[in-house]
mmCIF file of C-alpha atoms in Angstrom:
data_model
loop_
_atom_site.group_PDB
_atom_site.id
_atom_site.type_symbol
_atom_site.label_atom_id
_atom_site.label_comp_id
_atom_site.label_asym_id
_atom_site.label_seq_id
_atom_site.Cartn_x
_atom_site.Cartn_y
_atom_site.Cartn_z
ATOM 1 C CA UNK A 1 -12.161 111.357 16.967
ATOM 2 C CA UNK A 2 -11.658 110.264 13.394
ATOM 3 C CA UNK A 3 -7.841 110.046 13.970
ATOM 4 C CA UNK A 4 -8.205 107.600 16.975
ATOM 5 C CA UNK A 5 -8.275 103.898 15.782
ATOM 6 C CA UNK A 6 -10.570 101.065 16.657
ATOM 7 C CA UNK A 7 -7.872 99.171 17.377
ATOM 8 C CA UNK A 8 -4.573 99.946 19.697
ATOM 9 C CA UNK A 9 -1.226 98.816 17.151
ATOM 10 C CA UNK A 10 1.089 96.625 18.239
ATOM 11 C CA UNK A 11 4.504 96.260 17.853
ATOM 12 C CA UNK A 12 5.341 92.936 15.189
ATOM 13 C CA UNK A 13 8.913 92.405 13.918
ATOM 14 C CA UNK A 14 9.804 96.392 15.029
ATOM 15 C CA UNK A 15 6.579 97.451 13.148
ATOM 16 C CA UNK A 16 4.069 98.808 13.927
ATOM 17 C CA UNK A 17 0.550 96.304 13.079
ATOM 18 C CA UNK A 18 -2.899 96.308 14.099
ATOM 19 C CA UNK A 19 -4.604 93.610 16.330
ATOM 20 C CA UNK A 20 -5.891 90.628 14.701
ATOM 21 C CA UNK A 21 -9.275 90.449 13.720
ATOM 22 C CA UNK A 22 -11.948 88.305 15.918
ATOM 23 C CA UNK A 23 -12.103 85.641 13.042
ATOM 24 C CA UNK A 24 -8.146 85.160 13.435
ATOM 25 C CA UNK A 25 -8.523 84.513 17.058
ATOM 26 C CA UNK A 26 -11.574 82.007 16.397
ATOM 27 C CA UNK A 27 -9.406 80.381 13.731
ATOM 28 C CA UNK A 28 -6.812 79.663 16.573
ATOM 29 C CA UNK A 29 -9.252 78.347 18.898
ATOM 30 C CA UNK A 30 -10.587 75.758 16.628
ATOM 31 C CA UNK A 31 -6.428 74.511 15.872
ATOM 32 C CA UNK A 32 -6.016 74.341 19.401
ATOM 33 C CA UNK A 33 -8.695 72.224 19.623
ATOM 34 C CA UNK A 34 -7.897 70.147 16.901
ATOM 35 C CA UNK A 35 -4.873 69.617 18.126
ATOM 36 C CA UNK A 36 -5.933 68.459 21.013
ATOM 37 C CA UNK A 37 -8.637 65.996 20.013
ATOM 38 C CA UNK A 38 -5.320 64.726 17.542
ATOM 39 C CA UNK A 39 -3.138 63.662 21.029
ATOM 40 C CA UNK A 40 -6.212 61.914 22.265
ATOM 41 C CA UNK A 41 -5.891 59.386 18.931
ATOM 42 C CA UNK A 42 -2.401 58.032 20.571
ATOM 43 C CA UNK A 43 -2.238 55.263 22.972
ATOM 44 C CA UNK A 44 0.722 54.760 25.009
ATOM 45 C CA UNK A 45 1.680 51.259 24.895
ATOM 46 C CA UNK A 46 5.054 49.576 26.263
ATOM 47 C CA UNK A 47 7.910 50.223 24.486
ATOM 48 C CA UNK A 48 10.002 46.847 23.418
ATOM 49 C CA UNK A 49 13.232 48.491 24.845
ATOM 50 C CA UNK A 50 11.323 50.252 27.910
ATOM 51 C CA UNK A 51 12.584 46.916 30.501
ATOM 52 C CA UNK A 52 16.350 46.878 29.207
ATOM 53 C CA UNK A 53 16.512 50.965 28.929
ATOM 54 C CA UNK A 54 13.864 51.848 31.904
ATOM 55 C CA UNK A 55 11.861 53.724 29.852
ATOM 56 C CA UNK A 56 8.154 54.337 30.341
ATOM 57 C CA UNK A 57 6.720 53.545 26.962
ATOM 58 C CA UNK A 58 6.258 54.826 23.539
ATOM 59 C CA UNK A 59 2.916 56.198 22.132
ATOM 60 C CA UNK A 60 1.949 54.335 18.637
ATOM 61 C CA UNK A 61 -0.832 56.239 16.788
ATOM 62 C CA UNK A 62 -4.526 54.532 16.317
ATOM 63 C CA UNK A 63 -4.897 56.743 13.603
ATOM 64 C CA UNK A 64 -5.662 59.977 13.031
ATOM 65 C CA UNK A 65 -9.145 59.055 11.937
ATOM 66 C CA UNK A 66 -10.365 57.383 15.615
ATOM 67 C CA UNK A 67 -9.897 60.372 17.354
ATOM 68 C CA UNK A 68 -11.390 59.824 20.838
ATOM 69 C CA UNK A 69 -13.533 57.342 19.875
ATOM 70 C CA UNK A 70 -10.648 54.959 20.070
ATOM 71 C CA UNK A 71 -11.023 53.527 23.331
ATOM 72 C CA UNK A 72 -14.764 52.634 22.519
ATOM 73 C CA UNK A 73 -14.115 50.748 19.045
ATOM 74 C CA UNK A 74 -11.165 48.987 20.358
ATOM 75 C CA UNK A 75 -13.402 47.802 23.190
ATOM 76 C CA UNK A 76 -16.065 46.437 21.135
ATOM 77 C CA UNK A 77 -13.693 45.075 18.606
ATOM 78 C CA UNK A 78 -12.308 43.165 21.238
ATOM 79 C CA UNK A 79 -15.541 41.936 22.549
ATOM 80 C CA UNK A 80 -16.434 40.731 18.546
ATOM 81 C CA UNK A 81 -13.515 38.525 19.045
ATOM 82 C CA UNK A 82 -14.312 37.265 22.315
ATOM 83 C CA UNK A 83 -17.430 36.052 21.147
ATOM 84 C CA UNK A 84 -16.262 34.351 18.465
ATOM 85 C CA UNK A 85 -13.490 32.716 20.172
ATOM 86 C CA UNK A 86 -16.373 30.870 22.167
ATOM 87 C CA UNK A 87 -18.281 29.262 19.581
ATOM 88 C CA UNK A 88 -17.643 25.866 17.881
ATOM 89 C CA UNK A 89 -14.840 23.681 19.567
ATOM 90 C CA UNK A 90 -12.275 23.101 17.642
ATOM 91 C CA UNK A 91 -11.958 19.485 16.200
ATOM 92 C CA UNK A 92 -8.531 17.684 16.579
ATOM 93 C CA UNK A 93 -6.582 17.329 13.807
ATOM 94 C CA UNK A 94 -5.969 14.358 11.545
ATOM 95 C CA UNK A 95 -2.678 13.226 9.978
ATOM 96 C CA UNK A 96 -2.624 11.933 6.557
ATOM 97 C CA UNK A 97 -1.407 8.529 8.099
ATOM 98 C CA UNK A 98 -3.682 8.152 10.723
ATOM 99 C CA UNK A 99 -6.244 8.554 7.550
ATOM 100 C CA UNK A 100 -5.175 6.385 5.565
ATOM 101 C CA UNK A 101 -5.752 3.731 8.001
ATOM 102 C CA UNK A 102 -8.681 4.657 9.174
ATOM 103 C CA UNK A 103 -10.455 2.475 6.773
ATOM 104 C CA UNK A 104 -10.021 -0.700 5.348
ATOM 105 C CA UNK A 105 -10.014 -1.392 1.234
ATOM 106 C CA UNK A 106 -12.339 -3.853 0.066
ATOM 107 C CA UNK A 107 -11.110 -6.958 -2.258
ATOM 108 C CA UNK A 108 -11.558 -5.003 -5.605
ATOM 109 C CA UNK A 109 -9.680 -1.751 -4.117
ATOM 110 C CA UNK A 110 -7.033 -3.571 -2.753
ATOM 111 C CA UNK A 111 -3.949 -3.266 -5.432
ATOM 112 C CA UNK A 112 -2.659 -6.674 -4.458
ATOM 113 C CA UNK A 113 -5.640 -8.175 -4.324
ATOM 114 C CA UNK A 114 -6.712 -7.074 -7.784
ATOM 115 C CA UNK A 115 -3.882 -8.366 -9.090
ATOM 116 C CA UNK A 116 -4.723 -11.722 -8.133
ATOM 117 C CA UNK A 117 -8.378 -11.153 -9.447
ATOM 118 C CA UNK A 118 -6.796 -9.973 -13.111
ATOM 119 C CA UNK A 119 -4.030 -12.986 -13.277
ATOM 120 C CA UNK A 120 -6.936 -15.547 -12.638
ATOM 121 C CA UNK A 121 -9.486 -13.944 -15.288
ATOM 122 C CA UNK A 122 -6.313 -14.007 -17.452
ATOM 123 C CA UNK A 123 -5.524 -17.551 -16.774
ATOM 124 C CA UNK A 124 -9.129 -18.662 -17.161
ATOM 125 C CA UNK A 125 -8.645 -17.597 -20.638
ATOM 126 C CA UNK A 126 -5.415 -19.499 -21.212
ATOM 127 C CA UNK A 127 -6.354 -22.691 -19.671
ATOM 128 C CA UNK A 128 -10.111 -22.821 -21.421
ATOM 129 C CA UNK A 129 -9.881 -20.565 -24.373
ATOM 130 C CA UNK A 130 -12.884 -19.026 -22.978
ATOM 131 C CA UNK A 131 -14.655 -16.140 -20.866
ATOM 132 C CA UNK A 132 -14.930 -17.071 -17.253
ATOM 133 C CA UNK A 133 -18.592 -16.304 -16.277
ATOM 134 C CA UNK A 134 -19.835 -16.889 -19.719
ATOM 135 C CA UNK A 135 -20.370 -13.196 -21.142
ATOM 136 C CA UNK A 136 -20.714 -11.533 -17.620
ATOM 137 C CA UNK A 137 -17.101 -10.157 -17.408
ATOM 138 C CA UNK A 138 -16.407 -10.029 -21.190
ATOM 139 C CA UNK A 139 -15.470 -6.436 -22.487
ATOM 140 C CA UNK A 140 -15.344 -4.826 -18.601
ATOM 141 C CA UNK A 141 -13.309 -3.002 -18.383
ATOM 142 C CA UNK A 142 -12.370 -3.226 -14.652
ATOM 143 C CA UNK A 143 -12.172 -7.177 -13.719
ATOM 144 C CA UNK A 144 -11.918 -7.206 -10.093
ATOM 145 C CA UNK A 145 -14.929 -4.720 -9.275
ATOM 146 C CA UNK A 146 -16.931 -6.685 -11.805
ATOM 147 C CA UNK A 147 -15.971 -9.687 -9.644
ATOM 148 C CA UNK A 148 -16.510 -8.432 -6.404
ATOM 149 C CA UNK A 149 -20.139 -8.262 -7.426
ATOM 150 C CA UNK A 150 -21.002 -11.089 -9.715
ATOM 151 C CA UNK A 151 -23.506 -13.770 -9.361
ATOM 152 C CA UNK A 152 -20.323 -16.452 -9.556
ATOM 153 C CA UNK A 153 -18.786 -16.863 -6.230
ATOM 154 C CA UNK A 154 -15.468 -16.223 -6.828
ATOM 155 C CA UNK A 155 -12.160 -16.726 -4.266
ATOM 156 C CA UNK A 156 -8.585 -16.938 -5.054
ATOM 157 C CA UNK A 157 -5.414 -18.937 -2.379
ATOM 158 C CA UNK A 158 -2.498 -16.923 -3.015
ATOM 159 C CA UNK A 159 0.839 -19.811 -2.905
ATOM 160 C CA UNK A 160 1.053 -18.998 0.777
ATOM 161 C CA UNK A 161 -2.265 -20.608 1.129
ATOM 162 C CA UNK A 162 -3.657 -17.437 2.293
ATOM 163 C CA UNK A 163 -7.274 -15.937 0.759
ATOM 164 C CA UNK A 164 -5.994 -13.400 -1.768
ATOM 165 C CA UNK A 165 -9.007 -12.364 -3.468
ATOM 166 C CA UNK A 166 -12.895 -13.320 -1.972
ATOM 167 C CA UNK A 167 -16.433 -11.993 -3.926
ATOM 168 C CA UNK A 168 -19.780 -10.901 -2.146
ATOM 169 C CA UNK A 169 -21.008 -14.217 -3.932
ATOM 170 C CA UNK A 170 -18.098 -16.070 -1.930
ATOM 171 C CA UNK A 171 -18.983 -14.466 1.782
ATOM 172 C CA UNK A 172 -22.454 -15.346 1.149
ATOM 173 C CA UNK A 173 -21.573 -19.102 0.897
ATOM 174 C CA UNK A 174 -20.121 -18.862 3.777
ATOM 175 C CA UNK A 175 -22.375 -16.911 5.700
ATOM 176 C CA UNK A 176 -21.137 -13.722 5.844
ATOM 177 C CA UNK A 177 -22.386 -10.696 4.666
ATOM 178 C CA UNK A 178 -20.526 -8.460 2.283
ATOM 179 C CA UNK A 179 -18.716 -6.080 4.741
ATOM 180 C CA UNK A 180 -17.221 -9.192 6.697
ATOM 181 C CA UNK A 181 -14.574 -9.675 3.949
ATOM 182 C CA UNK A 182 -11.788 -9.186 6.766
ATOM 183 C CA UNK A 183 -13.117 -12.433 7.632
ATOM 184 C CA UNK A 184 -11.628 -13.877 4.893
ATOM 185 C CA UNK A 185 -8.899 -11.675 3.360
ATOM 186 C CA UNK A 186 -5.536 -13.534 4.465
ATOM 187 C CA UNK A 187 -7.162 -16.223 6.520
ATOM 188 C CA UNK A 188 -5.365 -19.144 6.203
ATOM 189 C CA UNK A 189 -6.378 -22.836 7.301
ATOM 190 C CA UNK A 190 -4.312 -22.527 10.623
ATOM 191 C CA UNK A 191 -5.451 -19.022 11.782
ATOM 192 C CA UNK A 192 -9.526 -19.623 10.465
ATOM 193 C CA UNK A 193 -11.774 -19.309 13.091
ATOM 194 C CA UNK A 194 -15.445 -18.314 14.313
ATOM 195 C CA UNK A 195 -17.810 -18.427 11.367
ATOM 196 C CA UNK A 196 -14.434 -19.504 8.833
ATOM 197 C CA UNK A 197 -13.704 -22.203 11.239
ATOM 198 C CA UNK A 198 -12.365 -25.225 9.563
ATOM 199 C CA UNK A 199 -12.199 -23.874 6.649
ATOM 200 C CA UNK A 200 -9.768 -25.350 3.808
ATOM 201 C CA UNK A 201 -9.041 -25.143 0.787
ATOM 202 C CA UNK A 202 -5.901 -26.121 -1.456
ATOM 203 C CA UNK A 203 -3.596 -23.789 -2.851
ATOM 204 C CA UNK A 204 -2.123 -26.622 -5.287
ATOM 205 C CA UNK A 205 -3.551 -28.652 -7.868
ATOM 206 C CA UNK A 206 -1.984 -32.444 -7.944
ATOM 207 C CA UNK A 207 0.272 -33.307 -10.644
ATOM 208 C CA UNK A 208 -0.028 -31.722 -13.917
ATOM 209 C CA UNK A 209 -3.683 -30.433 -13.648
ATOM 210 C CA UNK A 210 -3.894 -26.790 -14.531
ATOM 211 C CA UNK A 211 -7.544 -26.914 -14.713
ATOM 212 C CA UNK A 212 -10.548 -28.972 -13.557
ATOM 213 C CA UNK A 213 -14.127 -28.545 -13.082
ATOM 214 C CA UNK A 214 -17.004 -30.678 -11.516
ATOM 215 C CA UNK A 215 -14.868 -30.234 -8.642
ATOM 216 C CA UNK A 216 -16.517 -30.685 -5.013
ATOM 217 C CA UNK A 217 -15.130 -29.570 -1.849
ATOM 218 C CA UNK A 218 -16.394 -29.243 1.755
ATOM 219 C CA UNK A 219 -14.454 -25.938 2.519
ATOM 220 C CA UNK A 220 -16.180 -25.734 6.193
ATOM 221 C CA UNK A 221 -16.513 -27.869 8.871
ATOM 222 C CA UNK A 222 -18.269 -26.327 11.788
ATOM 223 C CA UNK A 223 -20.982 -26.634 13.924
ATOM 224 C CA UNK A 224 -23.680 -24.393 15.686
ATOM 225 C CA UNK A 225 -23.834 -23.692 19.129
ATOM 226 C CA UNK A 226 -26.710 -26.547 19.494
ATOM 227 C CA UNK A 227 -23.940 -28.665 17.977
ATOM 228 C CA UNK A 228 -25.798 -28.934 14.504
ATOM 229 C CA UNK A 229 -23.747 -29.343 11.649
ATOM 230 C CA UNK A 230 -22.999 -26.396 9.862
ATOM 231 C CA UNK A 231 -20.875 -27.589 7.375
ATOM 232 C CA UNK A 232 -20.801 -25.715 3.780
ATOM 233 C CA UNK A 233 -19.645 -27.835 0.214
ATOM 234 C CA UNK A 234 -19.051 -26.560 -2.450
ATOM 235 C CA UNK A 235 -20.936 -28.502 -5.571
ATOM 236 C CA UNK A 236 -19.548 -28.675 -9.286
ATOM 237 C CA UNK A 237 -16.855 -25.847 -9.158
ATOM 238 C CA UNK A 238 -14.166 -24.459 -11.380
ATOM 239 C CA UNK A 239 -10.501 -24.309 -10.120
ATOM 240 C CA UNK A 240 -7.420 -23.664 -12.349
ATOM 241 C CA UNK A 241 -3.717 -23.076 -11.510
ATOM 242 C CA UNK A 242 -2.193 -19.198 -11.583
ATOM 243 C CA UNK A 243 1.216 -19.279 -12.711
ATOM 244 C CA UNK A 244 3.733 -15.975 -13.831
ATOM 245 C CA UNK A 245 6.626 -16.277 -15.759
ATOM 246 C CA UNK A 246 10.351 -15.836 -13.646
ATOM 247 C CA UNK A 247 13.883 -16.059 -14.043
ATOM 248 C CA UNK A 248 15.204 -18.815 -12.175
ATOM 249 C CA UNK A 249 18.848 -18.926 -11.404
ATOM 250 C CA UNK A 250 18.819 -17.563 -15.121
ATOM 251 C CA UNK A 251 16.804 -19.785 -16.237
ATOM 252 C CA UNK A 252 12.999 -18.951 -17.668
ATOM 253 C CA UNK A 253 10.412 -21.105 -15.180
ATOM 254 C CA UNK A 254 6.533 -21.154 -14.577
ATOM 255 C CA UNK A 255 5.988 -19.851 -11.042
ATOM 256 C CA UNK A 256 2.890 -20.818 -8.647
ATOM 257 C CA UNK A 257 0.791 -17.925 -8.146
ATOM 258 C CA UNK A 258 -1.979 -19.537 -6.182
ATOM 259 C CA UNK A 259 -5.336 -21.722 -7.810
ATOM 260 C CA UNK A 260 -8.659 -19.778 -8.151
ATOM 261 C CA UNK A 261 -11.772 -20.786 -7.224
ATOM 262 C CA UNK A 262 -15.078 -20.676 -9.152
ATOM 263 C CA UNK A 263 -18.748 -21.900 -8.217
ATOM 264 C CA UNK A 264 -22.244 -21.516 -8.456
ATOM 265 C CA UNK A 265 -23.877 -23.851 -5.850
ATOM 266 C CA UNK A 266 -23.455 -25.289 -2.111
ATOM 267 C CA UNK A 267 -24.889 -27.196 -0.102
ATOM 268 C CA UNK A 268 -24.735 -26.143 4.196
ATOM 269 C CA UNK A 269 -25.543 -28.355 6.629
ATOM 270 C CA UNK A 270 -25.575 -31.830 5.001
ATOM 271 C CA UNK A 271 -22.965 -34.908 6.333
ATOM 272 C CA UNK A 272 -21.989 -35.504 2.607
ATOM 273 C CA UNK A 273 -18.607 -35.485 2.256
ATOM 274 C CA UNK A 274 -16.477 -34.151 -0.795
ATOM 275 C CA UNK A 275 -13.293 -34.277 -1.492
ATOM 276 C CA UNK A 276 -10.340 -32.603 -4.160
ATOM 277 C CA UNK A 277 -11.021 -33.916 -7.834
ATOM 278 C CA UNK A 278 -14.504 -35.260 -6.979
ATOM 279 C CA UNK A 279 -16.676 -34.932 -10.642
ATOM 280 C CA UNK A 280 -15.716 -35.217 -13.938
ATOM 281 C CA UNK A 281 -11.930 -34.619 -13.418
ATOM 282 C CA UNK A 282 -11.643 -32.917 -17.038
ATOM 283 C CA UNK A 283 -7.758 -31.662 -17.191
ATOM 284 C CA UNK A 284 -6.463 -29.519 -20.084
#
């Protein structure tokens, strides 16, 4: 009995061998299984050339890491994204143009307004050797925001009689409040109307006048809807000519910029009547 073997041999390669042992076979099992679980990680999805070539599909791995658990993560992957996609709405986009003009620049933002402001502090200077406002705009360093919000009313006609430049101050003489400057900006004596109605005001000084003050002007002539007068002069005022250097036909000339404006009191409502060079008259 001690000659007959546990095992029957087997024939392996033309030699003789002896069965595997149990733990071989359970070795075997678990590959088999393994490689099973491993084609359940592959989805078949369409191939790109499966319409032109009739083909069924291709099968792209998940990864070897899902395993058959990759039909339940994709699932709730794809209901994450679901519920996100139904949140907030999404807002419609702006251009940079449509931007820009959404909003409107006020006097002292306004490049070409500011220029008007800085020529006519400059020219103040030149025609009265002086500051205008005293000391309230001396060493600012930005002219027209200083202006915009000064106790001097303040208002510039360009030369194509057109409002070039207009202060908080300003508006408030004529009834407006400080965010009505559109109002004012550009309005000329032709196209004023509503609360600007009848308004005027010269763009040119007479003769050789550069500067004058004492000057009274009614610069409104309107009426409420009673038919009251509603009139608005301006009393004692500063005015003085803008002028830029150019070259004329070669020639070195003076060029009209516009006149500016300067004043302190008015008078709304009353029948007295001013006109251009009323007061002292001073010229320089």
């Amino acid at each position: 009995s001690s000659n007959v073997s546990a095992r029957p041999p087997y024939r392996r390669n033309g030699r003789t061998a002896r069965a595997p042992p149990a733990i071989v076979l359970a070795v075997a099992t678990m590959v088999a299984l393994l490689q099973l679980k491993a084609s359940q990680a592959f989805s078949p999805l369409p191939s790109p050339h499966a319409s032109r070539h009739g083909g069924d599909g291709c099968y792209q791995p998940i990864g070897p890491w899902v395993g058959a658990l990759a039909p339940q993560r994709l699932g709730s992957l794809a209901a994450k994204k679901k519920g996100k996609k139904g949140g907030k709405a999404k807002q419609p986009k702006t251009s940079g143009m449509a931007w820009a003009t959404s909003f409107t620049l006020k006097p002292h933002e306004s490049s070409e307004a500011r220029e008007f402001a800085d020529a006519a502090v400059s020219a103040y200077l030149a025609r009265t050797g002086g500051a205008l406002g005293s000391d309230e705009l001396s060493g600012v360093a930005d002219i027209p925001k200083a202006l915009w919000s000064s106790d001097l009313a303040f208002l510039v006609m360009n030369a194509k009689s057109e409002v070039g430049f207009v202060n908080a101050k300003a508006l408030e003489t004529f009834g407006l409040p400080a965010d009505q400057f559109e109002q004012v900006m550009g309005v000329t004596s032709e196209s004023a109307s509503g609360k600007m109605a009848g308004f005027a005001l010269p763009h040119t000084m007479n003769g050789n006048k550069k500067y004058e003050k004492g000057y009274t002007k009614k610069v409104l002539k309107r009426t409420t809807e009673q038919g009251e007068l509603d009139d608005v002069t301006v009393l004692s005022a500063e005015r003085w000519a803008i002028e830029k250097m150019a070259l004329v036909d070669g020639a070195l000339t003076t060029e009209s910029v516009g006149v500016a404006y300067a004043w302190r009191e008015w008078r709304v409502g009353s029948d007295g009547e001013g006109d251009e060079g009323d007061g002292d008259g001073d010229d320089d």
